[in-house]
PDB file of C-alpha atoms in Angstrom:
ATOM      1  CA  UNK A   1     -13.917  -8.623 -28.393  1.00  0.00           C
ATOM      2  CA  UNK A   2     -12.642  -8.424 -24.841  1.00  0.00           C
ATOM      3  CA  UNK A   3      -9.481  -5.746 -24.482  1.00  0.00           C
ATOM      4  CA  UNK A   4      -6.278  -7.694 -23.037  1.00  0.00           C
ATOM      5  CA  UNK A   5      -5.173  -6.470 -20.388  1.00  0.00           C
ATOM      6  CA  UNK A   6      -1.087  -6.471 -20.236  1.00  0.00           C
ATOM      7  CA  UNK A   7       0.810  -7.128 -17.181  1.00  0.00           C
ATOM      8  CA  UNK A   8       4.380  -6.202 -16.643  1.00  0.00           C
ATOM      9  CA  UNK A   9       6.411  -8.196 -13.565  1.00  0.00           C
ATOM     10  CA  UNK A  10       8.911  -6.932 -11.285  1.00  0.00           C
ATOM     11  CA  UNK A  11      10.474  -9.046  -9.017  1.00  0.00           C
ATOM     12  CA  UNK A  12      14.421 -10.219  -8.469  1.00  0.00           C
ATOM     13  CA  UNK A  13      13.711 -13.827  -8.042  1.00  0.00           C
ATOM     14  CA  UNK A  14      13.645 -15.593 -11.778  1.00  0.00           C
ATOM     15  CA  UNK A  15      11.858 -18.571 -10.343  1.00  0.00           C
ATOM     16  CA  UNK A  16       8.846 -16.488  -9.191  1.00  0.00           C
ATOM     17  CA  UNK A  17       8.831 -14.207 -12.500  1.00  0.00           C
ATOM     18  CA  UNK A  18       8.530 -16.767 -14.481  1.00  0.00           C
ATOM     19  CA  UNK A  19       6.117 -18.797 -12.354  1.00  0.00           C
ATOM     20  CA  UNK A  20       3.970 -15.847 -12.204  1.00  0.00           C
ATOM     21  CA  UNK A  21       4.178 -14.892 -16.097  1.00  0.00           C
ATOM     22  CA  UNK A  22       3.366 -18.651 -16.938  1.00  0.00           C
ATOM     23  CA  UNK A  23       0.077 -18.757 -14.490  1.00  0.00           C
ATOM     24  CA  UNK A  24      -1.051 -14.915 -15.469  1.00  0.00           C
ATOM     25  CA  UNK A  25      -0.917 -16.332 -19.305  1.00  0.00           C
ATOM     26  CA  UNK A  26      -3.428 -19.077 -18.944  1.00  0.00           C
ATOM     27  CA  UNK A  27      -5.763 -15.803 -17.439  1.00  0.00           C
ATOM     28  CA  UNK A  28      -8.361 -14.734 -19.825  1.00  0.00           C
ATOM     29  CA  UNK A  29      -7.954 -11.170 -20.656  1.00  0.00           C
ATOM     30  CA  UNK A  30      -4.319 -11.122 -19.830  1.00  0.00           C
ATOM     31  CA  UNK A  31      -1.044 -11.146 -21.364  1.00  0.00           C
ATOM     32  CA  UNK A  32       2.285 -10.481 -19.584  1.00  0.00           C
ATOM     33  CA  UNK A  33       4.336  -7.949 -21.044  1.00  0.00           C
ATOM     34  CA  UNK A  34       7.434  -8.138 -20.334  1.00  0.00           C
ATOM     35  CA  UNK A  35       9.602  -8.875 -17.280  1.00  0.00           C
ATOM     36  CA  UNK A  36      12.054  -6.714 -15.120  1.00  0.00           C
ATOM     37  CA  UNK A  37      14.333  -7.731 -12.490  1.00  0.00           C
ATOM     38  CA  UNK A  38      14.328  -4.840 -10.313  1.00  0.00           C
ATOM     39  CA  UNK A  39      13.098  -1.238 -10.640  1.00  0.00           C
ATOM     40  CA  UNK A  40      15.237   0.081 -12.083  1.00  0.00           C
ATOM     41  CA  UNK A  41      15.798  -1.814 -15.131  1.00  0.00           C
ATOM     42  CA  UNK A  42      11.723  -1.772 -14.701  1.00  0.00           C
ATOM     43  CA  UNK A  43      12.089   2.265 -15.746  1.00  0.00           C
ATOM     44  CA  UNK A  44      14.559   1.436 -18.247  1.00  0.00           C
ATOM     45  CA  UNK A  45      12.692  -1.246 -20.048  1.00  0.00           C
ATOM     46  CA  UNK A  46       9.487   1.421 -20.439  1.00  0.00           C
ATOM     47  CA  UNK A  47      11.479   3.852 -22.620  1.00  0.00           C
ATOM     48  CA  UNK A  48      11.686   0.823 -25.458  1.00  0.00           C
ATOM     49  CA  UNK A  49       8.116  -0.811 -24.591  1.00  0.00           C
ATOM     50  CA  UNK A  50       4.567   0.027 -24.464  1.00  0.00           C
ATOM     51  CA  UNK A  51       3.127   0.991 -20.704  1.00  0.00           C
ATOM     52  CA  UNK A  52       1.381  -2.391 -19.370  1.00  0.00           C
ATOM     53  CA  UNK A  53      -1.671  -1.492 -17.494  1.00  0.00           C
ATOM     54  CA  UNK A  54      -0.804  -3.454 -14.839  1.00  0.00           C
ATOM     55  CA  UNK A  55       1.944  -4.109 -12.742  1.00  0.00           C
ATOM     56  CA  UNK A  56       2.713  -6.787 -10.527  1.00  0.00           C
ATOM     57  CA  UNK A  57       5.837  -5.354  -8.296  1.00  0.00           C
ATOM     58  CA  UNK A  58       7.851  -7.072  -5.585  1.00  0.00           C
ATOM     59  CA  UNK A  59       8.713  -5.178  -2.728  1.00  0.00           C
ATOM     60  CA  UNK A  60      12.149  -5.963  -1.689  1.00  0.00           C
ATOM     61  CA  UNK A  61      14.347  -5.707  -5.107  1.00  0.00           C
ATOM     62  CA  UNK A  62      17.824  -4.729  -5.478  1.00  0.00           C
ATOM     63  CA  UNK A  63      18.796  -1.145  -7.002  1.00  0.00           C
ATOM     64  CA  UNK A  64      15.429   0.472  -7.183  1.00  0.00           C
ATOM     65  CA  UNK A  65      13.019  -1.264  -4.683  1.00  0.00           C
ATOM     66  CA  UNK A  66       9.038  -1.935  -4.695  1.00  0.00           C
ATOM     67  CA  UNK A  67       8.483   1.089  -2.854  1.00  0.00           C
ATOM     68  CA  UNK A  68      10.630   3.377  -5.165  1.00  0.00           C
ATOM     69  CA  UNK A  69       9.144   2.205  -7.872  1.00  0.00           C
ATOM     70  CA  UNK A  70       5.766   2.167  -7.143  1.00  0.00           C
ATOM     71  CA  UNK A  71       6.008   6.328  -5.889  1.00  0.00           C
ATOM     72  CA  UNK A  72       7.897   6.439  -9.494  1.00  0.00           C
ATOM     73  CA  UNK A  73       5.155   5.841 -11.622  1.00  0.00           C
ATOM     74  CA  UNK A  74       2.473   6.871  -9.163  1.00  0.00           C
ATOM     75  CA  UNK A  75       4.229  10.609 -10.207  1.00  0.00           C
ATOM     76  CA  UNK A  76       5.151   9.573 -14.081  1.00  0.00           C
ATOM     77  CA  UNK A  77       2.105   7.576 -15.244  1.00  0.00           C
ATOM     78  CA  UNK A  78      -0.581   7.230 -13.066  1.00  0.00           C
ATOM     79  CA  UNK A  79      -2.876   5.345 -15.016  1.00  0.00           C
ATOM     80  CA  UNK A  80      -0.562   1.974 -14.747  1.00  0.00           C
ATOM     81  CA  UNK A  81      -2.020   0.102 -11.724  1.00  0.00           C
ATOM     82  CA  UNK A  82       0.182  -1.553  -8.900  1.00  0.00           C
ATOM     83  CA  UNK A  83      -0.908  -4.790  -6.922  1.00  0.00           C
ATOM     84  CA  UNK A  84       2.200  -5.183  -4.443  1.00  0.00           C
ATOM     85  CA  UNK A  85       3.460  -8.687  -4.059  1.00  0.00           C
ATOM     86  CA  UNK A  86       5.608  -9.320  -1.160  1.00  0.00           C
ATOM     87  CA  UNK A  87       6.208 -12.732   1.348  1.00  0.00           C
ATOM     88  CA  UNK A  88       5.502  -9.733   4.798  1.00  0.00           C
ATOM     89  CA  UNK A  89       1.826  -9.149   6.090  1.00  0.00           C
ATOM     90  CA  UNK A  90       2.806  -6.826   8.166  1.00  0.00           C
ATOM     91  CA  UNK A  91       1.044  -3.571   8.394  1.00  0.00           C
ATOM     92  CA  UNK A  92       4.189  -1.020   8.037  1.00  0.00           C
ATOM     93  CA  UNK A  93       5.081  -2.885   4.621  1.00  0.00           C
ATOM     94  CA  UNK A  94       1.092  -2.477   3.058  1.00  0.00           C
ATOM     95  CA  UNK A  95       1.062   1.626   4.920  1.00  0.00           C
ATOM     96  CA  UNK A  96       4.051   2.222   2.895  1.00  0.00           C
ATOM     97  CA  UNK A  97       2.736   0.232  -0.241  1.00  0.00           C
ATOM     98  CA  UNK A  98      -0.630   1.961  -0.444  1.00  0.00           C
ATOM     99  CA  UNK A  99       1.321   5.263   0.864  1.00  0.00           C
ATOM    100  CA  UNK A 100       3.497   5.363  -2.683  1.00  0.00           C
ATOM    101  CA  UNK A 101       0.208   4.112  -4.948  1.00  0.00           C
ATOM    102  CA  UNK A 102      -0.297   0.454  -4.830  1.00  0.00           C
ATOM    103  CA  UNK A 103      -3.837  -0.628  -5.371  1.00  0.00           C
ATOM    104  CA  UNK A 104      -3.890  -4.015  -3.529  1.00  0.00           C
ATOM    105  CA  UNK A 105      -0.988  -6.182  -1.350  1.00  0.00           C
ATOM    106  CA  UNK A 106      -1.439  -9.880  -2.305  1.00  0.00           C
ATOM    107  CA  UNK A 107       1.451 -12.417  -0.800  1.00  0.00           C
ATOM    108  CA  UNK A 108       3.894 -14.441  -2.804  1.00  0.00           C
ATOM    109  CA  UNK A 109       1.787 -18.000  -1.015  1.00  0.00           C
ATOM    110  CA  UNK A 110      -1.875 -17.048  -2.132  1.00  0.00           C
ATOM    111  CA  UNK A 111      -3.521 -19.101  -4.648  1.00  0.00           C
ATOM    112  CA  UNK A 112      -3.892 -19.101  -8.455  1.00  0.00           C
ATOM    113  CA  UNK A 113      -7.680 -18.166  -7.517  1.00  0.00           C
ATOM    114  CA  UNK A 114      -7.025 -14.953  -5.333  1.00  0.00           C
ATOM    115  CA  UNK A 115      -4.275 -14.015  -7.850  1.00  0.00           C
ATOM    116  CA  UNK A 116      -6.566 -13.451 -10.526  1.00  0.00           C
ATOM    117  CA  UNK A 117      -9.177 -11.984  -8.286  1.00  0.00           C
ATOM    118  CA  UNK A 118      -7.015  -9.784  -7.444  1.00  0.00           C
ATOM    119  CA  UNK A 119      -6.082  -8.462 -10.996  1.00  0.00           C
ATOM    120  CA  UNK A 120     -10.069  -8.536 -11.947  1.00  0.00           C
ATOM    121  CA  UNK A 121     -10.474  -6.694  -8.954  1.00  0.00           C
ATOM    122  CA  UNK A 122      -7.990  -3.827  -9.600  1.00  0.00           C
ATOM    123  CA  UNK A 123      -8.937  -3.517 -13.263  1.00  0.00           C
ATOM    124  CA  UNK A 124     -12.431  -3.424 -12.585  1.00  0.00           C
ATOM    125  CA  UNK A 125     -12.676  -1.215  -9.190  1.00  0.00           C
ATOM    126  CA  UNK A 126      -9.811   0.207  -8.792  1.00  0.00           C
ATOM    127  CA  UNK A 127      -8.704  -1.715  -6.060  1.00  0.00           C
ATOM    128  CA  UNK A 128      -8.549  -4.865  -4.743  1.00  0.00           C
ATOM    129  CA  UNK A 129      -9.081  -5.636  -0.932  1.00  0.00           C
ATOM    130  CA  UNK A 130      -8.618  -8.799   1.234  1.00  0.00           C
ATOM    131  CA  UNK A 131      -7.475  -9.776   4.540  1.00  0.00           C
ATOM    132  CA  UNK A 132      -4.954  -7.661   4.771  1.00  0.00           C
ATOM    133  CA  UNK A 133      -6.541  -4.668   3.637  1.00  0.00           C
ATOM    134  CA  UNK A 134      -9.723  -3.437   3.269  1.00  0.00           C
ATOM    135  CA  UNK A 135     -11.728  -2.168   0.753  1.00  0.00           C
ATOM    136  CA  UNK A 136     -12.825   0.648   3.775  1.00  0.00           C
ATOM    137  CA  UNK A 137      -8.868   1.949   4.183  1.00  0.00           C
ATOM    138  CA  UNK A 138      -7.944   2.120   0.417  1.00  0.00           C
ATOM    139  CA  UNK A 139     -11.096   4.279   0.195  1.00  0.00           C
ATOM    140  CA  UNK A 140     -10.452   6.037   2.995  1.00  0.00           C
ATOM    141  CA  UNK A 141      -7.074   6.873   1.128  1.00  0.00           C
ATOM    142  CA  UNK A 142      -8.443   7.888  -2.103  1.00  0.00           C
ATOM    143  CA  UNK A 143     -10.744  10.100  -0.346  1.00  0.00           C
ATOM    144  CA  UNK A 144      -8.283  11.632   1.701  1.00  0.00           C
ATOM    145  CA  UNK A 145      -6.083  11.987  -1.881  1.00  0.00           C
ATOM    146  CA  UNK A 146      -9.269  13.798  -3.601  1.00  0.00           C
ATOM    147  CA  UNK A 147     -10.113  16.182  -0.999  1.00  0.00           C
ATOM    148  CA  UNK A 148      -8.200  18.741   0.868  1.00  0.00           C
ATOM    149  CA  UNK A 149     -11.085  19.661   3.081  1.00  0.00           C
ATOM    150  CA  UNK A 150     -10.206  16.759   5.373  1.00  0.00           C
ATOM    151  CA  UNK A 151      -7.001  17.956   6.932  1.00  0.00           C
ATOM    152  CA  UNK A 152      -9.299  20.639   8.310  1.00  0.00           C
ATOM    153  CA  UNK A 153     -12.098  18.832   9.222  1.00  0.00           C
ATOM    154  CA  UNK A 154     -11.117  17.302  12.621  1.00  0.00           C
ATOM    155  CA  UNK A 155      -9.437  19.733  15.384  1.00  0.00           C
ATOM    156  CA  UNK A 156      -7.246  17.525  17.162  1.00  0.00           C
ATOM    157  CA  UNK A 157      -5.617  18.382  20.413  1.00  0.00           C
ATOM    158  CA  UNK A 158      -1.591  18.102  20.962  1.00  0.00           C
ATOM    159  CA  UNK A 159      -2.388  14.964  22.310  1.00  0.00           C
ATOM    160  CA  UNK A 160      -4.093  13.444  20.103  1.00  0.00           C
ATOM    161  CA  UNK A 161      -1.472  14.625  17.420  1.00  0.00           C
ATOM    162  CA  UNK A 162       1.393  13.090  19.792  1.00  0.00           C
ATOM    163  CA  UNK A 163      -0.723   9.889  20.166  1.00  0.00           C
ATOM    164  CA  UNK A 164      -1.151   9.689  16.198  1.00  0.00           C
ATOM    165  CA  UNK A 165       2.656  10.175  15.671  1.00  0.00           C
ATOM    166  CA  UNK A 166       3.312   7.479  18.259  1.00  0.00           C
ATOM    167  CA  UNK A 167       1.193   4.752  16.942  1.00  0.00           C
ATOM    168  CA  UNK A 168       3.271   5.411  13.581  1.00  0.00           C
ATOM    169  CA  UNK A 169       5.872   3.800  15.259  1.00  0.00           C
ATOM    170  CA  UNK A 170       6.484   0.133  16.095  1.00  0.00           C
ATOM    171  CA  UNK A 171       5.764   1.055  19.732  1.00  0.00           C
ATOM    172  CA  UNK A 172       3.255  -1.049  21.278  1.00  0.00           C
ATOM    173  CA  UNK A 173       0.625   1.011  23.209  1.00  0.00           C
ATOM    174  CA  UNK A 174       1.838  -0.057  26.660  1.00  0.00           C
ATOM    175  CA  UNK A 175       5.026   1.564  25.331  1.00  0.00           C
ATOM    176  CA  UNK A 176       3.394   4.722  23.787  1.00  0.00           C
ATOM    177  CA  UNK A 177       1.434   4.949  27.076  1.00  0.00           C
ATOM    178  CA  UNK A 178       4.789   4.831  28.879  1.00  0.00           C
ATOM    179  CA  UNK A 179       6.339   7.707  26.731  1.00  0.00           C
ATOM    180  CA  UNK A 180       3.495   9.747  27.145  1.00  0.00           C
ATOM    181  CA  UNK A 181       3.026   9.248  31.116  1.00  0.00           C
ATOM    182  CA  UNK A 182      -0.558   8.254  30.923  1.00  0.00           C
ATOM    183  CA  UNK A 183      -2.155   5.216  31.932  1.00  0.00           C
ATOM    184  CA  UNK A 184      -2.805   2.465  28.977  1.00  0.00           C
ATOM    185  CA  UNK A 185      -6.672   2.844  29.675  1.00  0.00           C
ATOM    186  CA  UNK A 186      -6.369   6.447  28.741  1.00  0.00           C
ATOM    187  CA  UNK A 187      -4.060   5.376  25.405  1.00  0.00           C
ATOM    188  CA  UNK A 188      -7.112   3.195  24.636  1.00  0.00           C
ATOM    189  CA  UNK A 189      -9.304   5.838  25.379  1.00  0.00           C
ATOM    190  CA  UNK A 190      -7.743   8.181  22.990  1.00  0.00           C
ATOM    191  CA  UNK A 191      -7.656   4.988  20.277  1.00  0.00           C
ATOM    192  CA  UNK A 192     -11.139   4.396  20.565  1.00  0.00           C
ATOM    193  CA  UNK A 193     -12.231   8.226  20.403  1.00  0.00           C
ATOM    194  CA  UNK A 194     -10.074   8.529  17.097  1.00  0.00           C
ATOM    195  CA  UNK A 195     -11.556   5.502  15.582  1.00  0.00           C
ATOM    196  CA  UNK A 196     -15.036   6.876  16.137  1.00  0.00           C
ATOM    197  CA  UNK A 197     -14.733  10.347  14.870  1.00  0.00           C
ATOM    198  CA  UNK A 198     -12.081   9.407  12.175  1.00  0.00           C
ATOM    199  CA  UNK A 199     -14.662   6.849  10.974  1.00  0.00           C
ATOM    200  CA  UNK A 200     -11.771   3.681  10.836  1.00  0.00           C
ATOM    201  CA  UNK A 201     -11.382   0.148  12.411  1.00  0.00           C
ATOM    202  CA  UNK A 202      -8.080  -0.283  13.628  1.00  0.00           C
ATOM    203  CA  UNK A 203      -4.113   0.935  13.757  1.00  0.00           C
ATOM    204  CA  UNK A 204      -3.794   0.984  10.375  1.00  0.00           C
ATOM    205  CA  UNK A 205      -6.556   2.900   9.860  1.00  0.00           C
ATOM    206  CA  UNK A 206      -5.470   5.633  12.064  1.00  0.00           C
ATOM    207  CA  UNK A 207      -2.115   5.847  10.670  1.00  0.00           C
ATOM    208  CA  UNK A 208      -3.218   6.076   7.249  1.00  0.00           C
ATOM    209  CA  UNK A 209      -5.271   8.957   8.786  1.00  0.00           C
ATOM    210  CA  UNK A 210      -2.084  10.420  10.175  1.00  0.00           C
ATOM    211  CA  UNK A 211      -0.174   9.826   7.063  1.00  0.00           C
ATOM    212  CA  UNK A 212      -2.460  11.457   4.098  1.00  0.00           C
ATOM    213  CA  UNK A 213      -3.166  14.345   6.348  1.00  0.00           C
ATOM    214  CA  UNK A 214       0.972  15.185   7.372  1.00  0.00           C
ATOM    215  CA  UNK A 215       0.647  14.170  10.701  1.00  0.00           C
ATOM    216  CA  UNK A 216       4.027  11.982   9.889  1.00  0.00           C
ATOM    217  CA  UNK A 217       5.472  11.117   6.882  1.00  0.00           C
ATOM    218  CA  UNK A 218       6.939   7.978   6.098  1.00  0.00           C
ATOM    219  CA  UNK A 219       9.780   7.276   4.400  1.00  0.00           C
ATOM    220  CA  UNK A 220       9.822   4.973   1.106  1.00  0.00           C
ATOM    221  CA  UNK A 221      13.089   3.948   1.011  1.00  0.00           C
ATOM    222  CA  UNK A 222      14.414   0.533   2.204  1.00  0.00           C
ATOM    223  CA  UNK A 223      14.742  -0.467   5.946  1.00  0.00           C
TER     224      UNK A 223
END
């Protein structure tokens, strides 16, 4: 007999919550748990309930946000997996998603199909990976999580430290090339160098480089 897998929703829009519960239902293997309205009530609910194995959290939530909530259990129980669901595809929002635990970033438009590919994927793997992020970063992230030896394993020069806390910004590299009075052919030159002996594709890459290693350190709560 296959083992359900139960789901628990977190998201401040009713609509969506139970739009979501009513599709995830009609997934084989899964079973929706309960429902929360924010994160905090989220918490609250889990002291009367079983833990789902999976949760499905929104990002921007009243009270006790996405982010919050996600670092929450990331330190209190582990084992329950996040896929972040969010309407933004920008790259600060999935850093800071991944940064606090989330497994996978899926958008509030995708279809019925990628939904439950991306709760396969997560049970299954460990992850899920798309467009927006790839399998290579979240594994890059884990590894970075599982072994210390990797802050030590690149010397990097000032520069290259400034140039990683810059790009960490919303600074475009014109600007960061501005602020650190070199030309934007060397800015690109220090980009590409990084990418190469980092071993990682592009911005976000870098910055999740920067982040796991204490180069910066973002903040999770709420713009």
């Amino acid at each position: 007999m296959t083992k359900t897998t139960t789901v628990a929703l977190v998201d401040d829009h009713a609509l969506i919550r139970n739009g979501l519960a009513g599709l995830i239902n009609t997934f084989d293997g899964y079973n929706v748990l309960f429902q929360a309205s924010n994160g905090q009530e989220f918490i609250d609910m889990l002291k009367s309930t079983m833990l789902p194995n999976l949760v499905l959290m929104d990002i921007n939530m009243p009270k006790k946000d996405g982010y919050e909530t996600t670092l929450w259990l990331k330190n209190n129980y582990p084992d329950v997996k996040v896929l972040a669901l969010s309407m933004y595809d920008n790259e600060s929002a999935i850093i800071r998603m991944l940064k606090c635990g989330a497994r996978g970033y899926i958008l509030k438009d995708a279809e019925p199909g990628d939904l439950k590919r991306a709760l396969d994927d997560i049970m299954n793997k460990g992850f899920f990976y798309s467009d927006l992020v790839t399998g290579h970063l979240i594994h890059t992230m884990q590894k970075m999580d599982e072994s210390a030896e990797i802050r030590t394993t690149f010397n990097l020069s000032d520069r290259e430290v400034e140039f990683l806390k810059l790009i960490c910004t919303e600074l475009t590299y014109k600007e960061i090339a501005d602020k650190m009075f070199v030309s934007p052919r060397t800015i690109d030159g220090y980009r590409d160098a990084l990418c190469d002996r980092l071993n990682v594709k592009t911005r976000v890459g870098l910055v999740i480089y920067a982040i796991k290693n204490n180069i910066v350190t973002l903040s999770t709560k709420t713009e």
